[in-house]
């Protein structure tokens, strides 16, 4: 019996797309021994291996156009629009190269999170395809660039590419994606860490009654050094590059814990409006304060979901408003703890992928 191959193409806009796909890959490897997984991304191998524990083949993606983010909280609109124009200009050539690669690889299935080029190339190569994500780059492009003269051409190409997806798995909370006719909402997808609260508090020499708050911005560059507010009884936990260390600010690096286990071991997390941190915090029953990005189109669906599933507050002034951040953090720390959720979308995604790949 021949070995089945599944090709995963993963966008590298921060760590979110990799983090959302990783538990699905790990569960596939657990359930189907001998399955060959090939993963393409522009993330370096060391980053991929922090998220995916099973043995996979890792290749560099040919081209991955998302949005240009100079830091975790902003978008460079001109650079992003120019990148999409380059993609549009090279589209047919890239499509030929990608489809030839897929014919040579002979995968049973292509799973894209969420390259439109990958989906369109799979269709041209005669390979089955599935999209897996809580968003898509066509909707993001339309949100920022719909008034540009080239928008109709670029957006038309992106929409057409996404329309080639046989199935678009949409883990909750997801954007509406009204133009995706093959959409199928599924449960949340998240990795689950280990709660190591006592060990962490001991390593940080925390006092009785001190509460530990993690500030994390994912895999994009930090937006400069932040002036964190002093909040009575709160110890901040940050990467050294995010904020200067003080008697109430400790470095994540000193904990010797993985980023995921840190999240599962704190009292609250402050994050940008990003899917994976919010859903992982809900799985950990950890309080969440979202500091939203300007005009980011995922914000509304994430806030709506977090209000229903998390001990949650919105710091509408963002990370540059220390007073507002402190007020919203106090609300979360004083609020009732919510029950943890289960990431039921992992098994739902695995079932759909296994069926499409003929496993």
GROMACS .gro file of C-alpha atoms in nm:
model
  359
    1UNK     CA    1   0.000   0.000   0.000
    2UNK     CA    2   0.146   0.337  -0.104
    3UNK     CA    3   0.217   0.608   0.154
    4UNK     CA    4  -0.031   0.895   0.149
    5UNK     CA    5   0.108   1.248   0.135
    6UNK     CA    6  -0.066   1.564   0.258
    7UNK     CA    7   0.085   1.901   0.171
    8UNK     CA    8   0.023   2.184   0.419
    9UNK     CA    9   0.088   2.542   0.302
   10UNK     CA   10   0.097   2.785   0.596
   11UNK     CA   11   0.107   3.165   0.589
   12UNK     CA   12   0.383   3.322   0.800
   13UNK     CA   13   0.204   3.637   0.916
   14UNK     CA   14   0.306   3.597   1.281
   15UNK     CA   15   0.272   3.258   1.446
   16UNK     CA   16  -0.108   3.233   1.435
   17UNK     CA   17  -0.151   3.031   1.116
   18UNK     CA   18   0.116   2.784   1.224
   19UNK     CA   19  -0.029   2.760   1.575
   20UNK     CA   20  -0.379   2.703   1.437
   21UNK     CA   21  -0.260   2.425   1.206
   22UNK     CA   22  -0.014   2.253   1.441
   23UNK     CA   23  -0.262   2.058   1.660
   24UNK     CA   24  -0.436   1.931   1.347
   25UNK     CA   25  -0.109   1.800   1.205
   26UNK     CA   26  -0.013   1.641   1.536
   27UNK     CA   27  -0.352   1.468   1.565
   28UNK     CA   28  -0.328   1.339   1.207
   29UNK     CA   29   0.013   1.192   1.285
   30UNK     CA   30  -0.125   1.028   1.600
   31UNK     CA   31  -0.417   0.868   1.418
   32UNK     CA   32  -0.259   0.766   1.088
   33UNK     CA   33   0.079   0.599   1.120
   34UNK     CA   34   0.292   0.616   0.808
   35UNK     CA   35   0.125   0.933   0.683
   36UNK     CA   36   0.369   1.167   0.510
   37UNK     CA   37   0.324   1.534   0.598
   38UNK     CA   38   0.502   1.798   0.392
   39UNK     CA   39   0.478   2.153   0.525
   40UNK     CA   40   0.570   2.464   0.330
   41UNK     CA   41   0.610   2.804   0.494
   42UNK     CA   42   0.849   3.095   0.511
   43UNK     CA   43   0.896   3.035   0.884
   44UNK     CA   44   1.242   2.895   0.964
   45UNK     CA   45   1.262   2.530   1.066
   46UNK     CA   46   1.339   2.612   1.431
   47UNK     CA   47   1.010   2.803   1.459
   48UNK     CA   48   0.807   2.524   1.300
   49UNK     CA   49   0.959   2.270   1.536
   50UNK     CA   50   0.848   2.477   1.837
   51UNK     CA   51   0.486   2.419   1.733
   52UNK     CA   52   0.477   2.074   1.573
   53UNK     CA   53   0.608   1.779   1.771
   54UNK     CA   54   0.569   1.508   1.509
   55UNK     CA   55   0.820   1.432   1.234
   56UNK     CA   56   0.736   1.619   0.914
   57UNK     CA   57   0.916   1.741   0.605
   58UNK     CA   58   0.964   2.120   0.600
   59UNK     CA   59   1.012   2.315   0.277
   60UNK     CA   60   1.034   2.687   0.201
   61UNK     CA   61   0.723   2.840   0.044
   62UNK     CA   62   0.768   2.991  -0.301
   63UNK     CA   63   0.573   3.310  -0.227
   64UNK     CA   64   0.353   3.417   0.062
   65UNK     CA   65   0.182   3.755   0.043
   66UNK     CA   66  -0.014   3.851   0.355
   67UNK     CA   67   0.008   4.208   0.488
   68UNK     CA   68   0.329   4.388   0.571
   69UNK     CA   69   0.344   4.441   0.947
   70UNK     CA   70   0.635   4.650   1.074
   71UNK     CA   71   0.527   4.546   1.424
   72UNK     CA   72   0.257   4.343   1.596
   73UNK     CA   73   0.012   4.632   1.621
   74UNK     CA   74   0.028   4.800   1.279
   75UNK     CA   75   0.009   4.746   0.903
   76UNK     CA   76   0.224   4.918   0.642
   77UNK     CA   77  -0.052   4.988   0.391
   78UNK     CA   78   0.166   5.106   0.103
   79UNK     CA   79   0.410   4.816   0.130
   80UNK     CA   80   0.122   4.568   0.157
   81UNK     CA   81  -0.061   4.707  -0.145
   82UNK     CA   82   0.260   4.696  -0.349
   83UNK     CA   83   0.320   4.333  -0.248
   84UNK     CA   84  -0.026   4.235  -0.366
   85UNK     CA   85   0.032   4.410  -0.697
   86UNK     CA   86   0.353   4.209  -0.742
   87UNK     CA   87   0.159   3.892  -0.667
   88UNK     CA   88  -0.108   3.988  -0.920
   89UNK     CA   89   0.151   4.066  -1.188
   90UNK     CA   90   0.329   3.732  -1.137
   91UNK     CA   91   0.015   3.527  -1.071
   92UNK     CA   92   0.003   3.316  -1.387
   93UNK     CA   93   0.372   3.231  -1.375
   94UNK     CA   94   0.355   3.146  -1.004
   95UNK     CA   95   0.047   2.933  -1.065
   96UNK     CA   96   0.230   2.730  -1.328
   97UNK     CA   97   0.534   2.679  -1.104
   98UNK     CA   98   0.321   2.578  -0.807
   99UNK     CA   99   0.102   2.339  -1.001
  100UNK     CA  100   0.411   2.171  -1.149
  101UNK     CA  101   0.551   2.126  -0.798
  102UNK     CA  102   0.227   1.966  -0.682
  103UNK     CA  103   0.212   1.729  -0.979
  104UNK     CA  104   0.566   1.616  -0.899
  105UNK     CA  105   0.494   1.575  -0.527
  106UNK     CA  106   0.167   1.385  -0.594
  107UNK     CA  107  -0.005   1.462  -0.263
  108UNK     CA  108  -0.345   1.314  -0.188
  109UNK     CA  109  -0.452   1.652  -0.054
  110UNK     CA  110  -0.337   2.012  -0.018
  111UNK     CA  111  -0.440   2.195   0.300
  112UNK     CA  112  -0.388   2.571   0.290
  113UNK     CA  113  -0.384   2.808   0.588
  114UNK     CA  114  -0.454   3.027   0.392
  115UNK     CA  115  -0.255   3.084   0.073
  116UNK     CA  116  -0.490   3.152  -0.219
  117UNK     CA  117  -0.210   3.061  -0.461
  118UNK     CA  118  -0.180   2.716  -0.305
  119UNK     CA  119  -0.551   2.645  -0.348
  120UNK     CA  120  -0.559   2.763  -0.709
  121UNK     CA  121  -0.245   2.564  -0.795
  122UNK     CA  122  -0.391   2.248  -0.644
  123UNK     CA  123  -0.702   2.288  -0.858
  124UNK     CA  124  -0.490   2.335  -1.172
  125UNK     CA  125  -0.279   2.032  -1.082
  126UNK     CA  126  -0.587   1.816  -1.027
  127UNK     CA  127  -0.516   1.772  -0.656
  128UNK     CA  128  -0.791   1.788  -0.393
  129UNK     CA  129  -0.770   2.090  -0.165
  130UNK     CA  130  -0.902   2.224   0.165
  131UNK     CA  131  -0.864   2.568   0.320
  132UNK     CA  132  -0.837   2.588   0.698
  133UNK     CA  133  -0.849   2.925   0.874
  134UNK     CA  134  -1.060   3.172   1.071
  135UNK     CA  135  -1.004   3.440   0.802
  136UNK     CA  136  -0.885   3.481   0.444
  137UNK     CA  137  -0.655   3.728   0.272
  138UNK     CA  138  -0.920   3.841   0.023
  139UNK     CA  139  -1.133   3.982   0.306
  140UNK     CA  140  -0.829   4.140   0.468
  141UNK     CA  141  -0.728   4.296   0.136
  142UNK     CA  142  -1.078   4.432   0.078
  143UNK     CA  143  -1.086   4.581   0.428
  144UNK     CA  144  -0.772   4.789   0.370
  145UNK     CA  145  -0.750   4.844  -0.006
  146UNK     CA  146  -1.097   4.843  -0.164
  147UNK     CA  147  -1.067   5.209  -0.268
  148UNK     CA  148  -0.741   5.164  -0.462
  149UNK     CA  149  -0.761   5.170  -0.844
  150UNK     CA  150  -0.615   4.821  -0.880
  151UNK     CA  151  -0.836   4.668  -0.610
  152UNK     CA  152  -1.096   4.509  -0.838
  153UNK     CA  153  -0.830   4.318  -1.032
  154UNK     CA  154  -0.635   4.201  -0.728
  155UNK     CA  155  -0.943   4.119  -0.524
  156UNK     CA  156  -1.100   3.934  -0.815
  157UNK     CA  157  -0.792   3.712  -0.841
  158UNK     CA  158  -0.792   3.640  -0.468
  159UNK     CA  159  -1.165   3.565  -0.458
  160UNK     CA  160  -1.139   3.335  -0.759
  161UNK     CA  161  -0.851   3.147  -0.595
  162UNK     CA  162  -1.044   3.094  -0.272
  163UNK     CA  163  -1.347   2.979  -0.470
  164UNK     CA  164  -1.139   2.679  -0.586
  165UNK     CA  165  -1.134   2.539  -0.231
  166UNK     CA  166  -1.345   2.223  -0.221
  167UNK     CA  167  -1.400   2.290   0.148
  168UNK     CA  168  -1.311   2.589   0.366
  169UNK     CA  169  -1.294   2.484   0.732
  170UNK     CA  170  -1.363   2.788   0.951
  171UNK     CA  171  -1.269   2.737   1.317
  172UNK     CA  172  -1.468   2.953   1.556
  173UNK     CA  173  -1.437   3.241   1.619
  174UNK     CA  174  -1.408   3.328   1.251
  175UNK     CA  175  -1.483   3.620   1.024
  176UNK     CA  176  -1.813   3.598   0.836
  177UNK     CA  177  -1.646   3.517   0.502
  178UNK     CA  178  -1.976   3.566   0.321
  179UNK     CA  179  -1.813   3.522  -0.022
  180UNK     CA  180  -1.684   3.172   0.061
  181UNK     CA  181  -1.946   2.930  -0.075
  182UNK     CA  182  -1.764   2.617   0.050
  183UNK     CA  183  -1.734   2.736   0.410
  184UNK     CA  184  -1.795   2.496   0.699
  185UNK     CA  185  -1.781   2.638   1.053
  186UNK     CA  186  -1.616   2.404   1.306
  187UNK     CA  187  -1.529   2.429   1.673
  188UNK     CA  188  -1.229   2.621   1.807
  189UNK     CA  189  -0.877   2.498   1.733
  190UNK     CA  190  -0.601   2.545   1.987
  191UNK     CA  191  -0.296   2.380   2.137
  192UNK     CA  192  -0.323   2.284   2.503
  193UNK     CA  193  -0.037   2.356   2.739
  194UNK     CA  194   0.052   2.229   3.085
  195UNK     CA  195  -0.047   2.429   3.392
  196UNK     CA  196   0.278   2.480   3.587
  197UNK     CA  197   0.162   2.763   3.809
  198UNK     CA  198   0.337   2.663   4.132
  199UNK     CA  199   0.666   2.594   3.958
  200UNK     CA  200   0.652   2.926   3.773
  201UNK     CA  201   0.571   3.130   4.082
  202UNK     CA  202   0.860   2.970   4.266
  203UNK     CA  203   1.103   3.046   3.984
  204UNK     CA  204   0.995   3.409   3.982
  205UNK     CA  205   1.011   3.439   4.363
  206UNK     CA  206   0.654   3.563   4.375
  207UNK     CA  207   0.492   3.667   4.700
  208UNK     CA  208   0.165   3.538   4.843
  209UNK     CA  209  -0.130   3.708   4.680
  210UNK     CA  210   0.068   3.836   4.381
  211UNK     CA  211  -0.111   3.782   4.054
  212UNK     CA  212   0.080   3.702   3.737
  213UNK     CA  213  -0.013   3.873   3.408
  214UNK     CA  214   0.145   3.773   3.077
  215UNK     CA  215   0.175   4.029   2.797
  216UNK     CA  216   0.232   3.857   2.463
  217UNK     CA  217   0.212   3.986   2.106
  218UNK     CA  218   0.278   3.667   1.911
  219UNK     CA  219   0.533   3.626   1.635
  220UNK     CA  220   0.553   3.977   1.488
  221UNK     CA  221   0.806   4.244   1.597
  222UNK     CA  222   0.735   4.440   1.914
  223UNK     CA  223   0.594   4.793   1.876
  224UNK     CA  224   0.877   4.955   2.075
  225UNK     CA  225   0.932   4.941   2.449
  226UNK     CA  226   0.607   4.975   2.643
  227UNK     CA  227   0.542   5.172   2.962
  228UNK     CA  228   0.348   4.918   3.165
  229UNK     CA  229   0.124   5.052   3.444
  230UNK     CA  230   0.190   4.961   3.803
  231UNK     CA  231  -0.112   4.766   3.928
  232UNK     CA  232  -0.133   4.676   4.296
  233UNK     CA  233  -0.055   4.309   4.351
  234UNK     CA  234   0.034   4.241   3.985
  235UNK     CA  235   0.358   4.095   3.853
  236UNK     CA  236   0.403   4.142   3.478
  237UNK     CA  237   0.561   3.871   3.266
  238UNK     CA  238   0.702   3.991   2.931
  239UNK     CA  239   0.971   3.920   2.678
  240UNK     CA  240   1.270   4.143   2.749
  241UNK     CA  241   1.221   4.338   2.426
  242UNK     CA  242   0.863   4.441   2.510
  243UNK     CA  243   0.916   4.641   2.829
  244UNK     CA  244   1.198   4.728   3.070
  245UNK     CA  245   1.230   4.502   3.371
  246UNK     CA  246   1.133   4.642   3.714
  247UNK     CA  247   1.053   4.501   4.056
  248UNK     CA  248   0.703   4.423   3.919
  249UNK     CA  249   0.814   4.313   3.569
  250UNK     CA  250   0.980   3.975   3.510
  251UNK     CA  251   1.119   3.830   3.189
  252UNK     CA  252   0.958   3.532   3.020
  253UNK     CA  253   1.307   3.408   2.939
  254UNK     CA  254   1.380   3.363   3.312
  255UNK     CA  255   1.095   3.116   3.352
  256UNK     CA  256   1.248   2.843   3.133
  257UNK     CA  257   0.893   2.745   3.029
  258UNK     CA  258   0.751   2.727   2.679
  259UNK     CA  259   0.531   3.016   2.566
  260UNK     CA  260   0.229   2.784   2.571
  261UNK     CA  261   0.290   2.657   2.925
  262UNK     CA  262   0.341   3.017   3.040
  263UNK     CA  263  -0.001   3.108   2.908
  264UNK     CA  264  -0.159   2.813   3.090
  265UNK     CA  265   0.012   2.911   3.417
  266UNK     CA  266  -0.079   3.280   3.461
  267UNK     CA  267  -0.381   3.461   3.603
  268UNK     CA  268  -0.446   3.676   3.295
  269UNK     CA  269  -0.303   3.754   2.953
  270UNK     CA  270  -0.294   4.080   2.759
  271UNK     CA  271  -0.273   4.030   2.385
  272UNK     CA  272  -0.358   4.184   2.051
  273UNK     CA  273  -0.673   4.077   1.868
  274UNK     CA  274  -0.530   3.745   1.748
  275UNK     CA  275  -0.711   3.414   1.724
  276UNK     CA  276  -0.466   3.174   1.884
  277UNK     CA  277  -0.383   3.357   2.207
  278UNK     CA  278  -0.749   3.430   2.276
  279UNK     CA  279  -0.863   3.072   2.212
  280UNK     CA  280  -0.569   2.917   2.398
  281UNK     CA  281  -0.648   3.139   2.697
  282UNK     CA  282  -1.009   3.020   2.687
  283UNK     CA  283  -0.884   2.659   2.692
  284UNK     CA  284  -0.670   2.747   2.995
  285UNK     CA  285  -0.951   2.939   3.174
  286UNK     CA  286  -0.715   3.238   3.188
  287UNK     CA  287  -0.853   3.593   3.187
  288UNK     CA  288  -0.806   3.789   2.865
  289UNK     CA  289  -0.757   4.159   2.792
  290UNK     CA  290  -0.750   4.239   2.419
  291UNK     CA  291  -0.562   4.549   2.301
  292UNK     CA  292  -0.698   4.584   1.946
  293UNK     CA  293  -0.511   4.682   1.633
  294UNK     CA  294  -0.637   4.979   1.435
  295UNK     CA  295  -0.898   4.877   1.174
  296UNK     CA  296  -0.810   4.505   1.199
  297UNK     CA  297  -1.113   4.318   1.057
  298UNK     CA  298  -1.094   4.018   1.292
  299UNK     CA  299  -1.147   4.230   1.602
  300UNK     CA  300  -1.527   4.220   1.617
  301UNK     CA  301  -1.565   3.842   1.587
  302UNK     CA  302  -1.289   3.782   1.844
  303UNK     CA  303  -1.438   4.029   2.093
  304UNK     CA  304  -1.788   3.884   2.050
  305UNK     CA  305  -1.659   3.530   2.110
  306UNK     CA  306  -1.435   3.628   2.402
  307UNK     CA  307  -1.727   3.801   2.576
  308UNK     CA  308  -1.917   3.470   2.569
  309UNK     CA  309  -1.635   3.230   2.652
  310UNK     CA  310  -1.370   3.415   2.855
  311UNK     CA  311  -1.331   3.633   3.160
  312UNK     CA  312  -1.271   3.920   2.921
  313UNK     CA  313  -1.217   4.296   2.887
  314UNK     CA  314  -1.136   4.520   2.591
  315UNK     CA  315  -0.862   4.782   2.630
  316UNK     CA  316  -0.992   5.003   2.351
  317UNK     CA  317  -0.705   5.252   2.393
  318UNK     CA  318  -0.454   4.980   2.313
  319UNK     CA  319  -0.110   4.922   2.455
  320UNK     CA  320  -0.015   5.291   2.447
  321UNK     CA  321  -0.281   5.377   2.708
  322UNK     CA  322  -0.137   5.248   3.039
  323UNK     CA  323  -0.418   5.390   3.251
  324UNK     CA  324  -0.690   5.229   3.038
  325UNK     CA  325  -0.496   4.901   3.029
  326UNK     CA  326  -0.479   4.896   3.410
  327UNK     CA  327  -0.853   4.962   3.444
  328UNK     CA  328  -0.949   4.677   3.211
  329UNK     CA  329  -0.697   4.441   3.369
  330UNK     CA  330  -0.846   4.504   3.713
  331UNK     CA  331  -1.189   4.410   3.577
  332UNK     CA  332  -1.057   4.077   3.457
  333UNK     CA  333  -0.859   4.001   3.772
  334UNK     CA  334  -1.164   4.077   3.988
  335UNK     CA  335  -1.407   3.892   3.764
  336UNK     CA  336  -1.531   3.533   3.800
  337UNK     CA  337  -1.324   3.260   3.638
  338UNK     CA  338  -1.491   3.095   3.340
  339UNK     CA  339  -1.487   2.721   3.274
  340UNK     CA  340  -1.223   2.612   3.020
  341UNK     CA  341  -1.343   2.533   2.668
  342UNK     CA  342  -1.243   2.231   2.462
  343UNK     CA  343  -1.082   2.279   2.118
  344UNK     CA  344  -1.333   2.053   1.944
  345UNK     CA  345  -1.236   2.187   1.602
  346UNK     CA  346  -0.915   1.983   1.602
  347UNK     CA  347  -1.096   1.652   1.562
  348UNK     CA  348  -1.350   1.805   1.324
  349UNK     CA  349  -1.069   1.926   1.099
  350UNK     CA  350  -0.890   1.590   1.116
  351UNK     CA  351  -1.207   1.404   1.014
  352UNK     CA  352  -1.260   1.633   0.714
  353UNK     CA  353  -0.898   1.614   0.605
  354UNK     CA  354  -0.883   1.237   0.646
  355UNK     CA  355  -1.198   1.195   0.438
  356UNK     CA  356  -1.070   1.420   0.158
  357UNK     CA  357  -0.729   1.248   0.155
  358UNK     CA  358  -0.881   0.900   0.155
  359UNK     CA  359  -0.710   0.796   0.478
   0.00000   0.00000   0.00000
